Amino acid sequence: MTSESLVLLLLAIIVGLGSLLGAPAAQPAPELSPIESETWFLATVQATSAPLYEPDGETVAATVPQGDPLLVLEADAEQLRVRTIYGTEGFVPRYLVRLHAAPRLGGDFRVLGYYMDEGTGAARASLERAAGTLTGVVPWSWGVTASGSLRPVYVQEQRLGQVLAAAGREGLKTYVLIHNFNPDLGAFDPALADAVLGNAEVRARLVASIIDAAVRWDVAGVHVDFEGVRPARRNDLTAFAAELAAAARAWGLEVSLAVPAKTAATAHGAWGAAYDYASLAAHADFLVIMAYDQHWRGDVAGPIAALPWVRAVIEYALDPAGGGVPARKLVLGIPVYGYDWPASGWADAVTFAEAMERLQQAGRLGGPAKLQWHAEYAAPHFAYGGRTVWFENEHSAAFKLLLAAEYDLAGVAFWRLGQEDGRIWDLIRRLKS
């Protein structure tokens, strides 16, 4: 144990004994320093535990375990007003935590929200709530056909128009999303990508179809999300990006692509080999690295996007000897959903609200479910009734925003609106103010 750790441990013991013996606790200042609240936005408990005081400064409302994160709402020289992963607000002594400086997100920092009309109204409500924070919205728009035309897949064009109009009224950039999802398979279709990308004439028809749609719908740009592209189509995918970008710029349209997450260890795997990061970035205005589904529905239970893995994804993408993407063209894709895994078999996809409801329901039924934080992965999780849930919340998003700022990336993109912990938007507003 280092001398610093020993001092923190002794201080934590003194604080605990003082509370037990009725010694006066530190009184929170009625108004904490606005200068400090602009400097710090995230803290991690470094001591064995930290008492969370109620506003009276004497009552201990809870004890926060070592390694748990705290969103810093206000601060002064001695204490912080914070919010825990349970949503509880209170005050903690400053010396018991490690403070993380707030990143400064410039005016050109992109904050994109993917949008899918799921029929419940949650996505539209989220768009309205986040409108002052987002810089752009990317609605699921059209699928492609093997002949190079576009078709609505899981979207009604009338509803699409309403969303684009609503986003435009809020001053947001709009990017139509073009994909290779096959509703007959219920999945992204590699064969469909083969048919489109492998034929120069079909590529040309598809480029013309996309440009025509983008101009008619008066959007800011086009976002291509072709997934499961086979390695043999690597050069064809790059050629398509070049052809689309050249045609789009003649109309003042931006072009971007969603690409799968790769690390140095997985760069040559079948799922990501077709995506030549550097070449695609040379033609596109930006790439969105889909840094999620590290553990997917058909996988074993685990974090959706563990922080060390996300860091490895970013570092590979930026490495000149790896992905070779300029930081100014790299947008970090951030998940806001979760998965609920049974003991065996496929997981249920859950929103933040659904994850919290399952946690509360398990508690009401007398189960042992308890929300926990994995300090290394920077992600919340819990278990109940033989099932395991990993999901994302404002705290896990905060750590990913720190990474985006640390590497001076072009922005972030959240998949997808309506699934998130709504407090994420307040967090970003603070970082952009």
PDB file of C-alpha atoms in Angstrom, residues 8-155:
ATOM      1  CA  LEU A   8      -6.760   8.112   2.405  1.00  0.00           C
ATOM      2  CA  LEU A   9      -7.636   4.976   4.354  1.00  0.00           C
ATOM      3  CA  LEU A  10      -6.873   6.657   7.712  1.00  0.00           C
ATOM      4  CA  LEU A  11      -8.923   9.691   6.742  1.00  0.00           C
ATOM      5  CA  ALA A  12     -11.858   7.480   5.740  1.00  0.00           C
ATOM      6  CA  ILE A  13     -11.674   5.677   9.113  1.00  0.00           C
ATOM      7  CA  ILE A  14     -11.584   9.002  10.975  1.00  0.00           C
ATOM      8  CA  VAL A  15     -14.634  10.236   9.057  1.00  0.00           C
ATOM      9  CA  GLY A  16     -16.512   7.013   9.816  1.00  0.00           C
ATOM     10  CA  LEU A  17     -15.633   7.118  13.538  1.00  0.00           C
ATOM     11  CA  GLY A  18     -16.600  10.760  13.758  1.00  0.00           C
ATOM     12  CA  SER A  19     -20.051   9.960  12.418  1.00  0.00           C
ATOM     13  CA  LEU A  20     -20.486   7.015  14.782  1.00  0.00           C
ATOM     14  CA  LEU A  21     -19.373   8.982  17.861  1.00  0.00           C
ATOM     15  CA  GLY A  22     -21.522  11.964  17.044  1.00  0.00           C
ATOM     16  CA  ALA A  23     -18.640  14.257  16.186  1.00  0.00           C
ATOM     17  CA  PRO A  24     -19.656  17.227  14.053  1.00  0.00           C
ATOM     18  CA  ALA A  25     -19.537  16.468  10.346  1.00  0.00           C
ATOM     19  CA  ALA A  26     -18.355  18.937   7.733  1.00  0.00           C
ATOM     20  CA  GLN A  27     -21.103  21.418   6.920  1.00  0.00           C
ATOM     21  CA  PRO A  28     -21.852  21.862   3.229  1.00  0.00           C
ATOM     22  CA  ALA A  29     -21.672  25.419   1.971  1.00  0.00           C
ATOM     23  CA  PRO A  30     -25.091  26.723   0.913  1.00  0.00           C
ATOM     24  CA  GLU A  31     -23.626  27.813  -2.411  1.00  0.00           C
ATOM     25  CA  LEU A  32     -20.641  26.010  -3.827  1.00  0.00           C
ATOM     26  CA  SER A  33     -18.091  27.674  -6.028  1.00  0.00           C
ATOM     27  CA  PRO A  34     -19.215  28.076  -9.651  1.00  0.00           C
ATOM     28  CA  ILE A  35     -15.558  28.211 -10.675  1.00  0.00           C
ATOM     29  CA  GLU A  36     -14.967  24.714  -9.345  1.00  0.00           C
ATOM     30  CA  SER A  37     -18.182  23.357 -10.851  1.00  0.00           C
ATOM     31  CA  GLU A  38     -16.866  24.474 -14.260  1.00  0.00           C
ATOM     32  CA  THR A  39     -13.560  22.706 -13.660  1.00  0.00           C
ATOM     33  CA  TRP A  40     -14.678  19.293 -12.407  1.00  0.00           C
ATOM     34  CA  PHE A  41     -17.505  17.091 -13.574  1.00  0.00           C
ATOM     35  CA  LEU A  42     -16.610  13.539 -12.557  1.00  0.00           C
ATOM     36  CA  ALA A  43     -15.052  11.957  -9.481  1.00  0.00           C
ATOM     37  CA  THR A  44     -14.091   8.438  -8.406  1.00  0.00           C
ATOM     38  CA  VAL A  45     -14.070   7.266  -4.813  1.00  0.00           C
ATOM     39  CA  GLN A  46     -10.459   6.551  -3.881  1.00  0.00           C
ATOM     40  CA  ALA A  47     -10.866   5.700  -0.208  1.00  0.00           C
ATOM     41  CA  THR A  48     -12.205   2.353   1.003  1.00  0.00           C
ATOM     42  CA  SER A  49     -15.589   4.087   0.954  1.00  0.00           C
ATOM     43  CA  ALA A  50     -16.993   7.595   1.179  1.00  0.00           C
ATOM     44  CA  PRO A  51     -19.966   8.854   3.215  1.00  0.00           C
ATOM     45  CA  LEU A  52     -22.692  10.567   1.215  1.00  0.00           C
ATOM     46  CA  TYR A  53     -24.151  13.317   3.390  1.00  0.00           C
ATOM     47  CA  GLU A  54     -27.608  14.772   3.100  1.00  0.00           C
ATOM     48  CA  PRO A  55     -27.885  18.576   2.711  1.00  0.00           C
ATOM     49  CA  ASP A  56     -27.918  19.064   6.496  1.00  0.00           C
ATOM     50  CA  GLY A  57     -24.272  17.993   6.509  1.00  0.00           C
ATOM     51  CA  GLU A  58     -24.801  15.632   9.441  1.00  0.00           C
ATOM     52  CA  THR A  59     -26.926  12.731   8.213  1.00  0.00           C
ATOM     53  CA  VAL A  60     -25.145  10.047   6.223  1.00  0.00           C
ATOM     54  CA  ALA A  61     -27.601   9.014   3.510  1.00  0.00           C
ATOM     55  CA  ALA A  62     -25.415   6.267   2.040  1.00  0.00           C
ATOM     56  CA  THR A  63     -21.896   4.917   1.804  1.00  0.00           C
ATOM     57  CA  VAL A  64     -20.303   4.955  -1.640  1.00  0.00           C
ATOM     58  CA  PRO A  65     -17.916   2.040  -2.345  1.00  0.00           C
ATOM     59  CA  GLN A  66     -14.354   2.445  -3.529  1.00  0.00           C
ATOM     60  CA  GLY A  67     -14.141   2.828  -7.291  1.00  0.00           C
ATOM     61  CA  ASP A  68     -17.703   4.083  -7.748  1.00  0.00           C
ATOM     62  CA  PRO A  69     -18.082   7.189  -9.938  1.00  0.00           C
ATOM     63  CA  LEU A  70     -19.829  10.383  -8.894  1.00  0.00           C
ATOM     64  CA  LEU A  71     -21.159  13.084 -11.201  1.00  0.00           C
ATOM     65  CA  VAL A  72     -19.973  16.382  -9.751  1.00  0.00           C
ATOM     66  CA  LEU A  73     -22.787  18.920  -9.692  1.00  0.00           C
ATOM     67  CA  GLU A  74     -21.067  21.619  -7.622  1.00  0.00           C
ATOM     68  CA  ALA A  75     -17.818  21.930  -5.709  1.00  0.00           C
ATOM     69  CA  ASP A  76     -15.856  23.957  -3.203  1.00  0.00           C
ATOM     70  CA  ALA A  77     -12.445  23.495  -1.619  1.00  0.00           C
ATOM     71  CA  GLU A  78     -13.631  20.866   0.881  1.00  0.00           C
ATOM     72  CA  GLN A  79     -16.599  19.031  -0.540  1.00  0.00           C
ATOM     73  CA  LEU A  80     -18.625  18.164  -3.613  1.00  0.00           C
ATOM     74  CA  ARG A  81     -22.317  17.936  -4.370  1.00  0.00           C
ATOM     75  CA  VAL A  82     -22.626  14.760  -6.398  1.00  0.00           C
ATOM     76  CA  ARG A  83     -24.970  12.204  -7.939  1.00  0.00           C
ATOM     77  CA  THR A  84     -24.305   8.471  -7.535  1.00  0.00           C
ATOM     78  CA  ILE A  85     -25.045   5.633  -9.955  1.00  0.00           C
ATOM     79  CA  TYR A  86     -28.278   5.086  -7.994  1.00  0.00           C
ATOM     80  CA  GLY A  87     -29.427   8.622  -8.803  1.00  0.00           C
ATOM     81  CA  THR A  88     -28.977   9.762  -5.187  1.00  0.00           C
ATOM     82  CA  GLU A  89     -27.647  13.273  -4.655  1.00  0.00           C
ATOM     83  CA  GLY A  90     -25.654  14.419  -1.655  1.00  0.00           C
ATOM     84  CA  PHE A  91     -22.308  15.734  -0.451  1.00  0.00           C
ATOM     85  CA  VAL A  92     -18.959  13.942  -0.141  1.00  0.00           C
ATOM     86  CA  PRO A  93     -15.639  15.147   1.332  1.00  0.00           C
ATOM     87  CA  ARG A  94     -13.365  16.151  -1.493  1.00  0.00           C
ATOM     88  CA  TYR A  95     -10.265  14.424  -0.141  1.00  0.00           C
ATOM     89  CA  LEU A  96     -11.888  10.976  -0.447  1.00  0.00           C
ATOM     90  CA  VAL A  97     -12.229  11.114  -4.220  1.00  0.00           C
ATOM     91  CA  ARG A  98     -10.148  11.491  -7.336  1.00  0.00           C
ATOM     92  CA  LEU A  99     -11.375  14.359  -9.495  1.00  0.00           C
ATOM     93  CA  HIS A 100     -11.490  14.246 -13.288  1.00  0.00           C
ATOM     94  CA  ALA A 101     -11.244  17.576 -15.077  1.00  0.00           C
ATOM     95  CA  ALA A 102     -14.153  18.503 -17.315  1.00  0.00           C
ATOM     96  CA  PRO A 103     -13.307  18.329 -21.009  1.00  0.00           C
ATOM     97  CA  ARG A 104     -13.908  21.478 -22.957  1.00  0.00           C
ATOM     98  CA  LEU A 105     -15.991  20.676 -26.035  1.00  0.00           C
ATOM     99  CA  GLY A 106     -15.531  23.348 -28.678  1.00  0.00           C
ATOM    100  CA  GLY A 107     -18.212  24.819 -30.867  1.00  0.00           C
ATOM    101  CA  ASP A 108     -17.280  22.528 -33.758  1.00  0.00           C
ATOM    102  CA  PHE A 109     -17.570  19.374 -31.619  1.00  0.00           C
ATOM    103  CA  ARG A 110     -20.228  17.137 -33.213  1.00  0.00           C
ATOM    104  CA  VAL A 111     -22.929  15.634 -31.025  1.00  0.00           C
ATOM    105  CA  LEU A 112     -24.989  13.328 -33.219  1.00  0.00           C
ATOM    106  CA  GLY A 113     -28.009  11.268 -32.325  1.00  0.00           C
ATOM    107  CA  TYR A 114     -29.110   8.251 -34.332  1.00  0.00           C
ATOM    108  CA  TYR A 115     -32.879   8.135 -34.677  1.00  0.00           C
ATOM    109  CA  MET A 116     -35.213   5.231 -35.357  1.00  0.00           C
ATOM    110  CA  ASP A 117     -38.986   5.592 -35.260  1.00  0.00           C
ATOM    111  CA  GLU A 118     -39.826   2.733 -32.890  1.00  0.00           C
ATOM    112  CA  GLY A 119     -43.518   3.648 -32.631  1.00  0.00           C
ATOM    113  CA  THR A 120     -43.574   4.443 -28.903  1.00  0.00           C
ATOM    114  CA  GLY A 121     -42.763   8.133 -29.173  1.00  0.00           C
ATOM    115  CA  ALA A 122     -39.638   7.726 -27.039  1.00  0.00           C
ATOM    116  CA  ALA A 123     -37.281   8.688 -29.861  1.00  0.00           C
ATOM    117  CA  ARG A 124     -39.236  11.842 -30.727  1.00  0.00           C
ATOM    118  CA  ALA A 125     -39.417  12.874 -27.060  1.00  0.00           C
ATOM    119  CA  SER A 126     -35.671  12.318 -26.761  1.00  0.00           C
ATOM    120  CA  LEU A 127     -35.022  14.426 -29.853  1.00  0.00           C
ATOM    121  CA  GLU A 128     -37.033  17.287 -28.394  1.00  0.00           C
ATOM    122  CA  ARG A 129     -35.279  17.000 -25.024  1.00  0.00           C
ATOM    123  CA  ALA A 130     -31.803  16.878 -26.568  1.00  0.00           C
ATOM    124  CA  ALA A 131     -32.340  19.407 -29.358  1.00  0.00           C
ATOM    125  CA  GLY A 132     -30.367  22.119 -27.588  1.00  0.00           C
ATOM    126  CA  THR A 133     -27.439  19.754 -27.118  1.00  0.00           C
ATOM    127  CA  LEU A 134     -27.296  17.832 -30.396  1.00  0.00           C
ATOM    128  CA  THR A 135     -25.633  19.304 -33.449  1.00  0.00           C
ATOM    129  CA  GLY A 136     -27.132  16.771 -35.833  1.00  0.00           C
ATOM    130  CA  VAL A 137     -29.570  13.887 -36.126  1.00  0.00           C
ATOM    131  CA  VAL A 138     -29.173  10.741 -38.236  1.00  0.00           C
ATOM    132  CA  PRO A 139     -32.550   9.090 -38.868  1.00  0.00           C
ATOM    133  CA  TRP A 140     -32.773   5.530 -40.172  1.00  0.00           C
ATOM    134  CA  SER A 141     -33.914   6.308 -43.730  1.00  0.00           C
ATOM    135  CA  TRP A 142     -33.574   3.929 -46.661  1.00  0.00           C
ATOM    136  CA  GLY A 143     -32.272   0.489 -47.457  1.00  0.00           C
ATOM    137  CA  VAL A 144     -30.689  -0.388 -50.783  1.00  0.00           C
ATOM    138  CA  THR A 145     -31.739  -2.904 -53.406  1.00  0.00           C
ATOM    139  CA  ALA A 146     -29.531  -5.173 -55.469  1.00  0.00           C
ATOM    140  CA  SER A 147     -30.323  -3.035 -58.525  1.00  0.00           C
ATOM    141  CA  GLY A 148     -29.099   0.196 -56.934  1.00  0.00           C
ATOM    142  CA  SER A 149     -32.356   1.842 -55.886  1.00  0.00           C
ATOM    143  CA  LEU A 150     -33.568   2.886 -52.434  1.00  0.00           C
ATOM    144  CA  ARG A 151     -36.498   1.508 -50.451  1.00  0.00           C
ATOM    145  CA  PRO A 152     -37.969   2.293 -47.051  1.00  0.00           C
ATOM    146  CA  VAL A 153     -37.105  -0.394 -44.498  1.00  0.00           C
ATOM    147  CA  TYR A 154     -38.699  -0.137 -41.050  1.00  0.00           C
ATOM    148  CA  VAL A 155     -39.611   3.494 -41.707  1.00  0.00           C
TER     149      VAL A 155
END
